Coordinates of C-alpha atoms in Angstrom, one line a residue:
M1 CA 95.2 121.1 87.4
N2 CA 91.5 120.1 87.4
N3 CA 91.9 117.0 85.3
L4 CA 93.0 114.3 87.7
S5 CA 92.0 111.3 85.6
Q6 CA 95.5 110.8 84.4
P7 CA 98.9 112.3 85.5
D8 CA 100.4 115.2 83.7
P9 CA 104.1 114.2 83.1
I10 CA 105.4 117.6 84.2
R11 CA 103.3 117.7 87.4
L12 CA 104.2 114.1 88.2
E13 CA 107.9 115.0 88.2
I14 CA 107.1 118.1 90.3
F15 CA 105.1 116.2 92.9
K16 CA 107.6 113.3 93.0
N17 CA 110.4 115.7 93.8
L18 CA 108.3 117.6 96.3
F19 CA 107.4 114.4 98.2
Q20 CA 111.1 113.4 98.3
F21 CA 112.2 116.9 99.3
I22 CA 109.8 116.8 102.3
A23 CA 111.4 113.5 103.4
E24 CA 114.8 114.9 103.0
Q25 CA 113.9 117.9 105.2
M26 CA 112.7 115.5 107.8
G27 CA 116.0 113.8 107.8
I28 CA 117.9 117.1 108.1
V29 CA 115.8 118.0 111.2
L30 CA 116.4 114.6 112.7
Q31 CA 120.1 114.7 112.2
N32 CA 120.5 118.2 113.6
T33 CA 118.4 117.6 116.7
A34 CA 119.3 114.0 117.7
A35 CA 121.7 113.4 120.6
S36 CA 123.2 110.0 119.8
V37 CA 126.2 109.3 117.6
N38 CA 124.2 106.6 115.8
I39 CA 121.7 109.1 114.4
K40 CA 123.7 112.4 114.4
E41 CA 127.0 111.1 112.9
R42 CA 126.4 107.5 111.7
L43 CA 123.2 108.6 110.0
D44 CA 121.4 105.3 110.9
F45 CA 117.9 106.7 110.4
S46 CA 115.2 107.0 107.7
C47 CA 112.3 109.4 107.1
A48 CA 109.4 108.8 104.8
I49 CA 105.8 109.9 104.0
F50 CA 102.8 107.6 103.6
A51 CA 99.4 107.8 102.0
T52 CA 96.2 107.6 103.9
D53 CA 96.2 103.8 103.7
G54 CA 99.7 103.6 105.1
S55 CA 101.4 102.8 101.8
L56 CA 104.9 104.3 101.3
V57 CA 104.8 107.2 98.9
A58 CA 108.3 108.7 99.0
N59 CA 111.5 108.8 101.1
A60 CA 114.8 110.4 101.3
P61 CA 117.8 108.3 100.3
H62 CA 118.3 106.8 103.8
I63 CA 118.6 103.2 105.0
P64 CA 116.9 100.8 102.4
V65 CA 115.9 98.1 105.0
H66 CA 114.1 100.8 107.0
L67 CA 112.2 102.2 104.1
G68 CA 111.0 98.9 102.7
S69 CA 109.6 97.8 106.1
M70 CA 108.2 101.0 107.6
S71 CA 104.9 100.9 105.8
A72 CA 104.1 97.7 107.8
S73 CA 104.6 99.6 111.0
V74 CA 102.2 102.4 109.7
T75 CA 99.5 99.9 108.6
S76 CA 99.8 98.1 112.0
L77 CA 99.0 101.4 113.7
I78 CA 96.0 102.0 111.4
N79 CA 94.7 98.5 111.9
N80 CA 95.2 98.3 115.7
V81 CA 94.5 101.7 117.2
D82 CA 90.8 102.7 117.1
E83 CA 91.0 106.4 117.4
L84 CA 94.0 108.5 116.1
K85 CA 93.9 112.1 117.2
P86 CA 95.6 115.3 116.0
G87 CA 98.8 115.8 118.1
D88 CA 99.4 112.1 118.7
V89 CA 102.7 110.3 117.9
Y90 CA 103.2 106.6 118.3
L91 CA 106.3 104.4 118.8
S92 CA 106.9 101.0 117.3
N93 CA 109.8 98.5 117.0
N94 CA 107.8 95.3 117.0
P95 CA 109.4 92.9 114.5
Y96 CA 106.0 91.3 113.8
N97 CA 104.6 94.7 112.8
G98 CA 107.2 96.1 110.4
G99 CA 110.1 96.4 112.8
T100 CA 113.7 95.3 112.0
H101 CA 115.7 94.8 115.1
L102 CA 114.6 96.4 118.4
P103 CA 117.0 99.4 118.4
D104 CA 115.3 100.6 115.2
V105 CA 112.4 102.5 116.7
T106 CA 109.9 104.2 114.5
A107 CA 108.0 107.3 115.4
I108 CA 104.7 107.6 113.5
T109 CA 102.6 110.8 113.3
P110 CA 99.2 110.8 111.7
V111 CA 98.7 114.1 109.7
F112 CA 95.2 115.6 109.9
P113 CA 93.7 118.3 107.7
N114 CA 94.3 121.9 108.9
P115 CA 91.1 123.0 110.7
L116 CA 91.2 126.2 108.5
F117 CA 90.4 124.1 105.5
I118 CA 87.5 122.1 107.0
G119 CA 83.9 123.1 106.8
E120 CA 82.3 123.6 110.2
G121 CA 79.5 121.6 111.6
S122 CA 80.1 118.4 109.7
G123 CA 80.1 116.5 113.0
E124 CA 82.4 113.8 111.5
R125 CA 85.4 112.6 113.3
L126 CA 88.6 113.8 111.7
K127 CA 90.6 111.1 109.9
P128 CA 94.3 111.3 109.0
I129 CA 95.0 112.4 105.4
F130 CA 98.6 111.3 105.5
Y131 CA 101.2 109.7 107.8
V132 CA 104.8 110.7 108.3
A133 CA 107.4 108.5 110.1
S134 CA 111.0 108.5 111.1
R135 CA 113.0 105.4 112.2
G136 CA 116.2 105.9 114.2
H137 CA 118.6 103.4 115.5
Q138 CA 118.8 103.8 119.3
A139 CA 122.3 103.5 120.7
D140 CA 120.8 101.2 123.4
I141 CA 117.3 99.9 123.9
G142 CA 118.1 97.5 126.8
G143 CA 118.8 93.8 126.4
I144 CA 121.5 91.6 127.7
T145 CA 124.4 93.6 126.1
P146 CA 124.7 97.3 125.3
G147 CA 124.1 98.2 121.6
S148 CA 122.0 95.8 119.5
M149 CA 121.6 92.2 118.3
P150 CA 123.4 90.4 121.2
P151 CA 124.7 87.3 119.6
H152 CA 123.7 85.0 122.4
S153 CA 120.1 86.2 122.7
T154 CA 117.4 83.5 122.4
S155 CA 114.3 85.6 123.2
I156 CA 113.0 89.1 122.3
E157 CA 113.3 90.2 126.0
E158 CA 117.1 89.5 125.8
E159 CA 117.4 91.7 122.7
G160 CA 115.7 94.7 124.4
I161 CA 112.5 96.7 125.1
L162 CA 109.5 96.3 122.8
F163 CA 107.3 99.2 121.8
D164 CA 104.1 98.2 120.0
N165 CA 102.0 101.2 118.9
F166 CA 103.0 103.0 122.1
R167 CA 101.5 106.5 122.4
L168 CA 104.5 108.7 122.8
V169 CA 102.7 112.0 122.4
N170 CA 99.1 112.4 123.5
S171 CA 97.3 115.4 121.9
G172 CA 100.6 117.3 121.8
N173 CA 101.8 116.3 125.3
F174 CA 105.0 114.3 125.5
R175 CA 104.4 111.4 127.8
E176 CA 107.8 111.4 129.5
D177 CA 106.9 109.6 132.7
E178 CA 105.2 106.8 130.8
V179 CA 108.2 106.4 128.4
R180 CA 110.6 106.4 131.3
K181 CA 108.6 103.6 132.9
V182 CA 108.7 101.4 129.8
L183 CA 112.5 102.0 129.4
S184 CA 113.3 101.2 133.0
N185 CA 110.7 98.6 134.0
H186 CA 112.2 95.7 132.1
I187 CA 114.2 92.7 133.0
Y188 CA 117.1 94.2 131.0
P189 CA 116.4 98.0 131.1
A190 CA 117.8 100.7 128.9
R191 CA 121.2 102.1 130.0
N192 CA 120.9 105.7 128.8
I193 CA 117.3 106.8 129.1
E194 CA 118.1 110.5 128.7
Q195 CA 119.6 109.8 125.3
N196 CA 116.6 107.7 124.3
L197 CA 114.3 110.5 125.2
A198 CA 116.4 113.1 123.3
D199 CA 116.3 111.0 120.2
F200 CA 112.6 110.3 120.5
K201 CA 112.1 114.1 120.7
A202 CA 114.2 114.5 117.6
Q203 CA 112.0 112.0 115.7
I204 CA 108.9 114.0 116.8
A205 CA 110.5 117.2 115.5
A206 CA 111.3 115.5 112.2
N207 CA 107.8 114.2 111.8
N208 CA 106.4 117.7 112.6
R209 CA 108.5 119.2 109.8
G210 CA 107.0 116.6 107.4
A211 CA 103.5 117.3 108.5
I212 CA 103.9 121.0 108.2
E213 CA 105.3 120.7 104.7
L214 CA 102.5 118.3 103.5
L215 CA 99.9 120.7 104.8
K216 CA 101.6 123.5 102.9
M217 CA 101.2 121.4 99.8
V218 CA 97.5 120.9 100.5
E219 CA 97.0 124.6 101.0
Q220 CA 98.7 125.3 97.7
Y221 CA 97.3 122.5 95.5
G222 CA 94.3 121.1 97.3
L223 CA 93.9 117.8 99.1
E224 CA 92.4 115.9 96.2
T225 CA 95.3 116.9 93.9
V226 CA 98.0 116.0 96.5
Q227 CA 96.4 112.6 97.3
T228 CA 95.8 111.8 93.6
Y229 CA 99.5 112.5 92.7
M230 CA 100.6 110.4 95.7
Q231 CA 98.8 107.5 93.9
F232 CA 100.2 108.6 90.5
V233 CA 103.8 108.5 91.9
Q234 CA 103.1 104.9 93.2
D235 CA 101.6 103.9 89.8
N236 CA 104.6 105.3 88.0
A237 CA 106.9 103.2 90.2
E238 CA 104.9 100.1 89.5
F239 CA 105.1 100.8 85.8
A240 CA 108.9 101.2 86.0
V241 CA 109.4 98.0 88.0
K242 CA 107.1 96.0 85.6
N243 CA 109.3 97.2 82.7
A244 CA 112.4 96.0 84.6
I245 CA 110.8 92.6 85.4
A246 CA 110.0 92.1 81.7
L247 CA 113.7 91.9 81.0
L248 CA 114.4 89.2 83.6
K249 CA 114.4 85.4 83.4
N250 CA 113.7 82.7 86.0
G251 CA 116.4 81.9 88.6
K252 CA 117.2 80.0 91.7
F253 CA 119.8 80.3 94.4
I254 CA 120.8 78.6 97.6
Y255 CA 123.1 80.2 100.2
A256 CA 124.5 78.3 103.2
M257 CA 125.0 80.4 106.4
D258 CA 127.9 79.8 108.9
S259 CA 125.4 78.1 111.2
G260 CA 124.6 75.5 108.6
A261 CA 121.2 77.0 107.9
E262 CA 120.3 77.6 104.3
I263 CA 118.4 80.4 102.5
Q264 CA 116.7 79.3 99.3
V265 CA 115.0 81.6 96.9
Q266 CA 113.4 80.9 93.5
V267 CA 112.3 83.8 91.2
N268 CA 109.7 83.0 88.6
I269 CA 109.0 85.7 85.9
D270 CA 105.8 86.1 84.0
R271 CA 106.8 88.3 81.1
D272 CA 103.3 88.6 79.7
S273 CA 101.9 90.1 82.9
K274 CA 105.3 91.6 83.9
R275 CA 105.0 90.1 87.3
A276 CA 107.6 88.2 89.5
I277 CA 107.1 85.6 92.2
V278 CA 109.9 85.5 94.8
D279 CA 109.6 82.2 96.6
F280 CA 111.7 81.4 99.7
T281 CA 110.3 77.8 100.1
G282 CA 113.1 75.5 101.2
T283 CA 114.7 77.9 103.5
S284 CA 115.8 76.4 106.8
P285 CA 113.4 76.6 109.9
Q286 CA 113.7 79.5 112.3
Q287 CA 117.0 79.4 114.3
N288 CA 117.3 79.5 118.1
S289 CA 119.5 82.6 117.8
N290 CA 119.3 86.2 116.7
F291 CA 119.9 85.4 113.0
N292 CA 116.2 85.5 111.9
A293 CA 114.8 88.2 109.6
P294 CA 111.3 89.4 110.2
A295 CA 109.0 89.3 107.2
A296 CA 109.1 93.1 106.8
V297 CA 112.9 92.9 106.5
T298 CA 112.7 90.2 103.8
Q299 CA 110.2 92.3 101.9
A300 CA 112.5 95.3 102.2
A301 CA 115.4 93.4 100.8
V302 CA 113.4 92.1 97.8
L303 CA 112.0 95.6 97.2
Y304 CA 115.5 97.2 97.2
V305 CA 116.8 94.6 94.8
F306 CA 114.0 95.3 92.3
R307 CA 114.4 99.0 92.8
T308 CA 118.1 98.8 91.8
L309 CA 117.0 97.2 88.5
V310 CA 115.1 100.4 87.5
D311 CA 117.2 103.1 85.7
D312 CA 114.5 105.8 86.1
A313 CA 114.8 108.2 89.1
I314 CA 111.7 106.9 90.9
P315 CA 111.3 107.0 94.7
L316 CA 111.3 103.6 96.4
N317 CA 107.6 103.2 97.4
A318 CA 104.7 100.8 97.6
G319 CA 104.2 100.8 93.9
C320 CA 107.5 99.0 93.4
L321 CA 106.0 96.0 95.3
K322 CA 102.8 95.7 93.4
P323 CA 104.1 93.5 90.6
I324 CA 105.9 91.2 93.0
E325 CA 104.5 88.3 95.0
I326 CA 106.7 87.2 97.9
I327 CA 106.3 83.7 99.4
I328 CA 107.8 83.2 102.9
P329 CA 107.2 79.8 104.6
E330 CA 105.9 80.2 108.1
G331 CA 108.4 79.4 110.8
S332 CA 111.4 79.7 108.4

């Protein structure tokens, strides 16, 4: 276990399955404790674990568009919040920071090392060693119509309420009054705040389960080993996607939408470097309607397609994206 310069194939398989199993446990907790039909019965949720840089490591087999975009929400938190503390949980559904549509609200929990494993007197501020996140589709998040994606909306306010790295839990204390204020103090407020709160609490519980299980891994294997195998799992996914890319050839496709707008995509394959360029140049300008996909959703769709080309049982993670360059014209 001491040689961490290259992955041991058996241990790689063990850790890959451990990471996925933790995400699956998170999903079970979320389903069992949620209040809304959307999460409890329709299973419109996703859970995943992330490395210290916010990159996706592993997930349960939940909603692909959630999983491919959630890492952007985690990295937005890392880049925009100065001090993350143990016991904090943040909410985000901002489409420009990894969100999909506003009802998909992500709860992100930074995971800090267990104080029992830390030497005393270092004086250094604790930093997260992992992140866990759960994204659940809220039955209603405000907006001009109940539910989601009102077809006549032309602004983000008409779609619903925006959370952008909102601190939901502060040092272990659920900020219920503050959340209620956000959900009610809006031009189109939420219609069932009690249910929103219940589902947020279920997401917190799911994240707690993920954090506890990750810290158990650290206790058993050591932090360096766990973090190193997180990287190895991503490297393995990158290797698998590269091998899939090597079998592809260039292609181009244009699809006309009902509105008359077009989506254009051209895929250029470099077989020598086993890399792909997915270029959406030529796609119509942004529409004055709700049929616009955030960049994170576009990335998630591309990621999922390339993951389906891999026969190996790899988790969908950040490594899958490394051999792929995605070009999205601004304002399209």
